[in-house]
C-alpha cells in the first residue's frame, strides 16, 4: 500500500526547500498511476488550503521530443494554480526553484466546461474561448529530472510556473496543427516545431486531458487555462538567460531569468 500522505509531504518539502529528491518509485516500486494521481491531488489540496487557487490544467509529455527526452512514452496530466502564474515581463527568479527548464506551448482558454468521456478535438475547439502561446517553466522535484510515469504524475508533472503570450486568436481562425514555433535560447535557435508536434493537433491533447479528467470524476472548468504540452524539448535556464518563442499568428512570448 502506498502511503499517499507520506509522499505528499515528501514532494511538498522538496519544493519548499528547493531540494531535489530521489524518485518515489526507488523506495516504493509499487506506486501505480492511480496512487500517483492521489498524491498529486493531495499536493494541490494542500496548496489550496494554504490560499492557492486552481486556475487550469495541463498535459505533459504529448510530443515525441518530450517523450524521448524524458524517457516516458505516455502523456501526464497536472493541475495549475494561481501561484504558478508569472505575469508577462516579470523575470523568473532562478533561485526560487530547483533546476528550472523552459518549454514552448500552445495554450487554450476555456469558454465552457469540458469533461469526458467521448470528448474529441472538435468539442475542444467549440469549448475554447481563445488560444495563445506560452512558456512553461518546469522544475521536477526529482534529481536530474529522472522519473517514471507514476513519479512525474505524483509530482504534478514537474509544474512550477508559466507565462502567457499577449496575442489571443479565435480557435477556429487558424489550423493549430500548422502554427509554427521558433524557440530561441539566448538569441540562438534551440528548436523549431509546429502545433502538430503535440499528438498531431493541440486540441487532440486537450481532448485527451478532458477524457482523462472525466474518467476521474472531474472536469475542466470555464475560464481555465490549459497548456497542451511542450512542442520541443525544454531548455535549462540560468540567471542572465532569456528565452523567446515566436509562434507566427500566436505572437511571441519571452522570459528573462535573473
Ligand atoms: C514533465 C513535464 C512535461 C510537457 O509539456 O511535456 C511537460 C517533465 O518534462 O519534467 O510539462
Ligand atoms: Mg509542459
mmCIF file of C-alpha atoms and ligand atoms in Angstrom:
data_model
loop_
_atom_site.group_PDB
_atom_site.id
_atom_site.type_symbol
_atom_site.label_atom_id
_atom_site.label_comp_id
_atom_site.label_asym_id
_atom_site.label_seq_id
_atom_site.Cartn_x
_atom_site.Cartn_y
_atom_site.Cartn_z
ATOM 1 C CA UNK A 1 0.000 0.000 0.000
ATOM 2 C CA UNK A 2 1.358 3.379 -0.991
ATOM 3 C CA UNK A 3 1.407 5.927 1.827
ATOM 4 C CA UNK A 4 -0.151 8.888 -0.008
ATOM 5 C CA UNK A 5 0.279 11.324 2.905
ATOM 6 C CA UNK A 6 3.970 10.472 3.278
ATOM 7 C CA UNK A 7 4.793 11.046 -0.398
ATOM 8 C CA UNK A 8 2.699 14.209 -0.484
ATOM 9 C CA UNK A 9 4.786 15.674 2.338
ATOM 10 C CA UNK A 10 7.970 14.386 0.669
ATOM 11 C CA UNK A 11 7.288 16.311 -2.553
ATOM 12 C CA UNK A 12 5.907 19.429 -0.840
ATOM 13 C CA UNK A 13 9.015 19.584 1.376
ATOM 14 C CA UNK A 14 11.315 19.204 -1.638
ATOM 15 C CA UNK A 15 9.536 22.091 -3.384
ATOM 16 C CA UNK A 16 9.605 24.305 -0.282
ATOM 17 C CA UNK A 17 13.278 23.572 0.458
ATOM 18 C CA UNK A 18 14.288 23.774 -3.248
ATOM 19 C CA UNK A 19 16.000 20.418 -2.921
ATOM 20 C CA UNK A 20 15.909 17.621 -5.479
ATOM 21 C CA UNK A 21 14.885 14.211 -4.121
ATOM 22 C CA UNK A 22 15.052 10.612 -5.312
ATOM 23 C CA UNK A 23 12.097 9.307 -7.333
ATOM 24 C CA UNK A 24 9.379 7.757 -5.146
ATOM 25 C CA UNK A 25 9.486 4.512 -7.139
ATOM 26 C CA UNK A 26 13.056 3.950 -5.966
ATOM 27 C CA UNK A 27 11.726 3.154 -2.473
ATOM 28 C CA UNK A 28 8.112 2.362 -3.410
ATOM 29 C CA UNK A 29 8.219 0.441 -6.707
ATOM 30 C CA UNK A 30 4.541 -0.405 -6.168
ATOM 31 C CA UNK A 31 3.490 3.215 -6.783
ATOM 32 C CA UNK A 32 0.976 2.971 -9.632
ATOM 33 C CA UNK A 33 -0.620 5.743 -11.676
ATOM 34 C CA UNK A 34 -3.828 5.786 -9.587
ATOM 35 C CA UNK A 35 -1.882 6.265 -6.342
ATOM 36 C CA UNK A 36 0.378 8.796 -8.031
ATOM 37 C CA UNK A 37 -2.589 10.953 -9.021
ATOM 38 C CA UNK A 38 -3.859 10.686 -5.429
ATOM 39 C CA UNK A 39 -0.542 12.166 -4.296
ATOM 40 C CA UNK A 40 -0.918 14.930 -6.916
ATOM 41 C CA UNK A 41 -4.465 15.682 -5.705
ATOM 42 C CA UNK A 42 -3.251 15.853 -2.101
ATOM 43 C CA UNK A 43 -0.459 18.257 -3.071
ATOM 44 C CA UNK A 44 -2.966 20.531 -4.826
ATOM 45 C CA UNK A 45 -5.393 20.274 -1.882
ATOM 46 C CA UNK A 46 -2.591 21.336 0.489
ATOM 47 C CA UNK A 47 -1.776 24.327 -1.725
ATOM 48 C CA UNK A 48 -5.446 25.326 -1.925
ATOM 49 C CA UNK A 49 -5.735 25.018 1.861
ATOM 50 C CA UNK A 50 -2.796 27.447 2.021
ATOM 51 C CA UNK A 51 -4.617 30.041 -0.111
ATOM 52 C CA UNK A 52 -3.637 28.957 -3.613
ATOM 53 C CA UNK A 53 -6.344 28.546 -6.294
ATOM 54 C CA UNK A 54 -6.705 26.063 -9.184
ATOM 55 C CA UNK A 55 -6.713 28.108 -12.408
ATOM 56 C CA UNK A 56 -6.191 25.451 -15.035
ATOM 57 C CA UNK A 57 -4.716 22.169 -16.092
ATOM 58 C CA UNK A 58 -2.041 20.840 -18.379
ATOM 59 C CA UNK A 59 -0.969 17.816 -20.276
ATOM 60 C CA UNK A 60 2.711 16.952 -20.457
ATOM 61 C CA UNK A 61 4.748 14.510 -22.490
ATOM 62 C CA UNK A 62 2.470 14.963 -25.500
ATOM 63 C CA UNK A 63 5.247 15.459 -28.076
ATOM 64 C CA UNK A 64 7.782 12.911 -29.303
ATOM 65 C CA UNK A 65 10.515 15.442 -28.466
ATOM 66 C CA UNK A 66 9.457 15.494 -24.805
ATOM 67 C CA UNK A 67 8.712 11.765 -24.512
ATOM 68 C CA UNK A 68 12.115 10.863 -25.907
ATOM 69 C CA UNK A 69 13.940 13.433 -23.786
ATOM 70 C CA UNK A 70 12.257 12.302 -20.561
ATOM 71 C CA UNK A 71 12.183 8.606 -21.486
ATOM 72 C CA UNK A 72 8.459 8.309 -20.654
ATOM 73 C CA UNK A 73 6.186 7.330 -23.547
ATOM 74 C CA UNK A 74 2.799 8.377 -22.155
ATOM 75 C CA UNK A 75 1.224 11.790 -21.522
ATOM 76 C CA UNK A 76 0.787 13.015 -17.954
ATOM 77 C CA UNK A 77 -1.903 15.290 -16.503
ATOM 78 C CA UNK A 78 -1.339 18.072 -13.944
ATOM 79 C CA UNK A 79 -3.104 20.990 -12.280
ATOM 80 C CA UNK A 80 -2.160 24.670 -12.486
ATOM 81 C CA UNK A 81 -2.593 27.046 -9.556
ATOM 82 C CA UNK A 82 -2.578 30.828 -9.321
ATOM 83 C CA UNK A 83 0.825 30.883 -7.620
ATOM 84 C CA UNK A 84 2.380 29.371 -10.772
ATOM 85 C CA UNK A 85 1.325 32.339 -12.918
ATOM 86 C CA UNK A 86 4.189 34.622 -13.925
ATOM 87 C CA UNK A 87 2.793 37.907 -15.255
ATOM 88 C CA UNK A 88 4.305 38.952 -18.610
ATOM 89 C CA UNK A 89 7.584 40.895 -18.355
ATOM 90 C CA UNK A 90 8.255 39.651 -14.811
ATOM 91 C CA UNK A 91 11.586 37.798 -14.806
ATOM 92 C CA UNK A 92 11.954 34.278 -13.463
ATOM 93 C CA UNK A 93 13.938 34.167 -10.238
ATOM 94 C CA UNK A 94 16.002 31.046 -10.921
ATOM 95 C CA UNK A 95 16.980 30.671 -7.241
ATOM 96 C CA UNK A 96 13.292 30.313 -6.304
ATOM 97 C CA UNK A 97 13.295 26.902 -7.997
ATOM 98 C CA UNK A 98 15.477 23.762 -8.001
ATOM 99 C CA UNK A 99 16.689 23.431 -11.612
ATOM 100 C CA UNK A 100 14.156 25.090 -13.919
ATOM 101 C CA UNK A 101 13.720 24.290 -17.586
ATOM 102 C CA UNK A 102 11.501 26.186 -20.019
ATOM 103 C CA UNK A 103 9.410 24.894 -22.939
ATOM 104 C CA UNK A 104 7.100 26.490 -25.540
ATOM 105 C CA UNK A 105 3.421 25.544 -25.587
ATOM 106 C CA UNK A 106 0.100 26.333 -27.275
ATOM 107 C CA UNK A 107 -2.395 27.485 -24.639
ATOM 108 C CA UNK A 108 -6.197 27.236 -24.517
ATOM 109 C CA UNK A 109 -8.569 29.499 -22.577
ATOM 110 C CA UNK A 110 -11.788 27.554 -21.996
ATOM 111 C CA UNK A 111 -15.093 29.343 -22.540
ATOM 112 C CA UNK A 112 -17.162 26.366 -21.370
ATOM 113 C CA UNK A 113 -16.563 23.339 -19.134
ATOM 114 C CA UNK A 114 -15.284 20.107 -20.671
ATOM 115 C CA UNK A 115 -15.313 16.561 -19.320
ATOM 116 C CA UNK A 116 -15.097 13.143 -20.901
ATOM 117 C CA UNK A 117 -15.926 10.501 -21.813
ATOM 118 C CA UNK A 118 -16.186 10.999 -25.545
ATOM 119 C CA UNK A 119 -14.636 14.466 -25.898
ATOM 120 C CA UNK A 120 -12.997 14.952 -29.329
ATOM 121 C CA UNK A 121 -10.836 17.733 -30.761
ATOM 122 C CA UNK A 122 -13.900 19.340 -32.349
ATOM 123 C CA UNK A 123 -15.608 19.563 -28.926
ATOM 124 C CA UNK A 124 -12.469 21.169 -27.521
ATOM 125 C CA UNK A 125 -12.435 23.878 -30.194
ATOM 126 C CA UNK A 126 -16.151 24.535 -29.583
ATOM 127 C CA UNK A 127 -15.496 24.952 -25.844
ATOM 128 C CA UNK A 128 -12.443 27.183 -26.335
ATOM 129 C CA UNK A 129 -12.769 30.959 -25.993
ATOM 130 C CA UNK A 130 -9.296 31.805 -27.305
ATOM 131 C CA UNK A 131 -5.823 30.461 -27.995
ATOM 132 C CA UNK A 132 -2.442 31.986 -27.192
ATOM 133 C CA UNK A 133 1.146 30.834 -26.801
ATOM 134 C CA UNK A 134 3.029 30.343 -23.586
ATOM 135 C CA UNK A 135 6.239 29.284 -21.915
ATOM 136 C CA UNK A 136 6.018 26.671 -19.217
ATOM 137 C CA UNK A 137 8.719 26.606 -16.544
ATOM 138 C CA UNK A 138 9.054 23.048 -15.287
ATOM 139 C CA UNK A 139 11.039 22.142 -12.181
ATOM 140 C CA UNK A 140 10.977 18.436 -11.401
ATOM 141 C CA UNK A 141 11.369 17.806 -7.716
ATOM 142 C CA UNK A 142 13.437 14.747 -8.726
ATOM 143 C CA UNK A 143 17.207 14.803 -9.179
ATOM 144 C CA UNK A 144 18.255 15.296 -12.813
ATOM 145 C CA UNK A 145 14.606 15.187 -13.990
ATOM 146 C CA UNK A 146 14.822 11.363 -13.809
ATOM 147 C CA UNK A 147 11.434 9.743 -13.183
ATOM 148 C CA UNK A 148 8.895 7.132 -14.266
ATOM 149 C CA UNK A 149 5.315 7.984 -15.249
ATOM 150 C CA UNK A 150 3.928 7.452 -11.700
ATOM 151 C CA UNK A 151 6.751 9.567 -10.241
ATOM 152 C CA UNK A 152 6.075 12.501 -12.543
ATOM 153 C CA UNK A 153 2.289 12.208 -12.104
ATOM 154 C CA UNK A 154 2.707 12.411 -8.326
ATOM 155 C CA UNK A 155 4.971 15.459 -8.801
ATOM 156 C CA UNK A 156 2.185 17.365 -10.625
ATOM 157 C CA UNK A 157 4.102 16.816 -13.869
ATOM 158 C CA UNK A 158 7.040 18.997 -12.789
ATOM 159 C CA UNK A 159 4.784 22.096 -12.876
ATOM 160 C CA UNK A 160 6.327 25.259 -11.463
ATOM 161 C CA UNK A 161 5.477 28.470 -13.389
ATOM 162 C CA UNK A 162 4.007 29.569 -16.692
ATOM 163 C CA UNK A 163 3.834 32.791 -18.654
ATOM 164 C CA UNK A 164 1.286 33.547 -21.378
ATOM 165 C CA UNK A 165 1.674 35.484 -24.613
ATOM 166 C CA UNK A 166 -0.474 38.551 -25.249
ATOM 167 C CA UNK A 167 -1.919 37.688 -28.685
ATOM 168 C CA UNK A 168 -5.199 35.761 -28.420
ATOM 169 C CA UNK A 169 -6.870 34.291 -31.502
ATOM 170 C CA UNK A 170 -10.196 32.658 -32.232
ATOM 171 C CA UNK A 171 -9.671 28.861 -32.114
ATOM 172 C CA UNK A 172 -11.373 28.465 -35.499
ATOM 173 C CA UNK A 173 -9.325 31.153 -37.244
ATOM 174 C CA UNK A 174 -6.213 29.048 -37.792
ATOM 175 C CA UNK A 175 -5.210 25.404 -38.145
ATOM 176 C CA UNK A 176 -3.424 24.948 -34.832
ATOM 177 C CA UNK A 177 -1.506 21.947 -36.201
ATOM 178 C CA UNK A 178 0.210 24.240 -38.711
ATOM 179 C CA UNK A 179 1.192 27.051 -36.362
ATOM 180 C CA UNK A 180 4.982 27.163 -36.351
ATOM 181 C CA UNK A 181 7.213 27.802 -33.363
ATOM 182 C CA UNK A 182 10.786 29.055 -33.370
ATOM 183 C CA UNK A 183 12.242 28.586 -29.901
ATOM 184 C CA UNK A 184 15.335 30.604 -29.017
ATOM 185 C CA UNK A 185 17.654 30.472 -26.015
ATOM 186 C CA UNK A 186 19.927 33.484 -25.526
ATOM 187 C CA UNK A 187 19.367 34.507 -29.137
ATOM 188 C CA UNK A 188 20.229 31.131 -30.702
ATOM 189 C CA UNK A 189 17.595 28.870 -32.225
ATOM 190 C CA UNK A 190 17.273 25.937 -29.817
ATOM 191 C CA UNK A 191 14.471 24.059 -31.614
ATOM 192 C CA UNK A 192 11.628 24.518 -34.081
ATOM 193 C CA UNK A 193 8.241 22.765 -34.244
ATOM 194 C CA UNK A 194 4.646 23.149 -35.293
ATOM 195 C CA UNK A 195 1.431 22.580 -33.355
ATOM 196 C CA UNK A 196 1.194 19.080 -34.824
ATOM 197 C CA UNK A 197 4.091 18.102 -32.534
ATOM 198 C CA UNK A 198 1.563 17.508 -29.733
ATOM 199 C CA UNK A 199 -0.473 14.415 -30.601
ATOM 200 C CA UNK A 200 -0.989 15.614 -34.183
ATOM 201 C CA UNK A 201 -3.046 18.635 -33.071
ATOM 202 C CA UNK A 202 -3.056 20.586 -29.778
ATOM 203 C CA UNK A 203 -6.861 20.174 -29.494
ATOM 204 C CA UNK A 204 -6.313 16.382 -29.507
ATOM 205 C CA UNK A 205 -4.138 16.829 -26.436
ATOM 206 C CA UNK A 206 -6.838 18.833 -24.669
ATOM 207 C CA UNK A 207 -9.434 16.200 -25.652
ATOM 208 C CA UNK A 208 -7.259 13.505 -24.086
ATOM 209 C CA UNK A 209 -6.966 15.660 -20.973
ATOM 210 C CA UNK A 210 -10.755 16.203 -20.775
ATOM 211 C CA UNK A 211 -11.378 12.469 -21.127
ATOM 212 C CA UNK A 212 -8.777 11.641 -18.508
ATOM 213 C CA UNK A 213 -10.127 14.204 -16.044
ATOM 214 C CA UNK A 214 -13.672 12.959 -16.721
ATOM 215 C CA UNK A 215 -12.633 9.375 -16.018
ATOM 216 C CA UNK A 216 -11.515 10.530 -12.568
ATOM 217 C CA UNK A 217 -14.821 12.305 -11.891
ATOM 218 C CA UNK A 218 -13.557 15.824 -12.541
ATOM 219 C CA UNK A 219 -13.940 18.389 -15.303
ATOM 220 C CA UNK A 220 -12.071 21.248 -16.937
ATOM 221 C CA UNK A 221 -13.810 24.471 -15.945
ATOM 222 C CA UNK A 222 -14.880 27.562 -17.876
ATOM 223 C CA UNK A 223 -12.185 30.229 -17.563
ATOM 224 C CA UNK A 224 -9.386 27.723 -17.083
ATOM 225 C CA UNK A 225 -6.043 27.954 -18.804
ATOM 226 C CA UNK A 226 -4.963 24.670 -20.408
ATOM 227 C CA UNK A 227 -1.375 24.008 -21.507
ATOM 228 C CA UNK A 228 -1.320 21.403 -24.289
ATOM 229 C CA UNK A 229 2.284 20.234 -23.818
ATOM 230 C CA UNK A 230 5.811 21.252 -24.724
ATOM 231 C CA UNK A 231 6.247 21.347 -28.506
ATOM 232 C CA UNK A 232 10.016 20.931 -28.230
ATOM 233 C CA UNK A 233 12.409 19.708 -25.599
ATOM 234 C CA UNK A 234 12.789 22.074 -22.635
ATOM 235 C CA UNK A 235 15.894 24.200 -22.158
ATOM 236 C CA UNK A 236 17.658 24.513 -18.780
ATOM 237 C CA UNK A 237 17.981 28.157 -17.743
ATOM 238 C CA UNK A 238 20.414 30.084 -15.532
ATOM 239 C CA UNK A 239 20.381 33.657 -14.217
ATOM 240 C CA UNK A 240 21.028 36.077 -17.100
ATOM 241 C CA UNK A 241 19.427 33.793 -19.703
ATOM 242 C CA UNK A 242 16.471 34.718 -21.836
ATOM 243 C CA UNK A 243 14.197 32.539 -23.938
ATOM 244 C CA UNK A 244 11.835 33.592 -26.723
ATOM 245 C CA UNK A 245 9.192 31.544 -28.516
ATOM 246 C CA UNK A 246 7.834 33.042 -31.742
ATOM 247 C CA UNK A 247 4.610 31.455 -32.957
ATOM 248 C CA UNK A 248 3.507 33.182 -36.163
ATOM 249 C CA UNK A 249 -0.140 34.147 -35.669
ATOM 250 C CA UNK A 250 0.017 33.475 -31.926
ATOM 251 C CA UNK A 251 2.689 36.117 -31.443
ATOM 252 C CA UNK A 252 5.769 35.955 -29.265
ATOM 253 C CA UNK A 253 6.330 35.094 -25.625
ATOM 254 C CA UNK A 254 9.565 35.877 -23.766
ATOM 255 C CA UNK A 255 11.032 35.111 -20.410
ATOM 256 C CA UNK A 256 14.085 36.669 -18.819
ATOM 257 C CA UNK A 257 15.841 34.837 -15.974
ATOM 258 C CA UNK A 258 17.561 36.542 -13.044
HETATM 259 C C1 LIG B 1 7.442 16.562 -17.205
HETATM 260 C C2 LIG B 1 6.511 17.653 -17.607
HETATM 261 C C3 LIG B 1 6.235 17.605 -19.061
HETATM 262 C C4 LIG B 1 5.399 18.848 -21.066
HETATM 263 O O1 LIG B 1 4.857 19.847 -21.551
HETATM 264 O O2 LIG B 1 5.799 17.912 -21.760
HETATM 265 C C5 LIG B 1 5.550 18.808 -19.599
HETATM 266 C C6 LIG B 1 8.878 16.959 -17.406
HETATM 267 O O3 LIG B 1 9.331 17.041 -18.553
HETATM 268 O O4 LIG B 1 9.567 17.179 -16.391
HETATM 269 O O5 LIG B 1 5.146 19.741 -18.954
HETATM 270 MG MG1 LIG B 2 4.776 21.454 -20.286
#
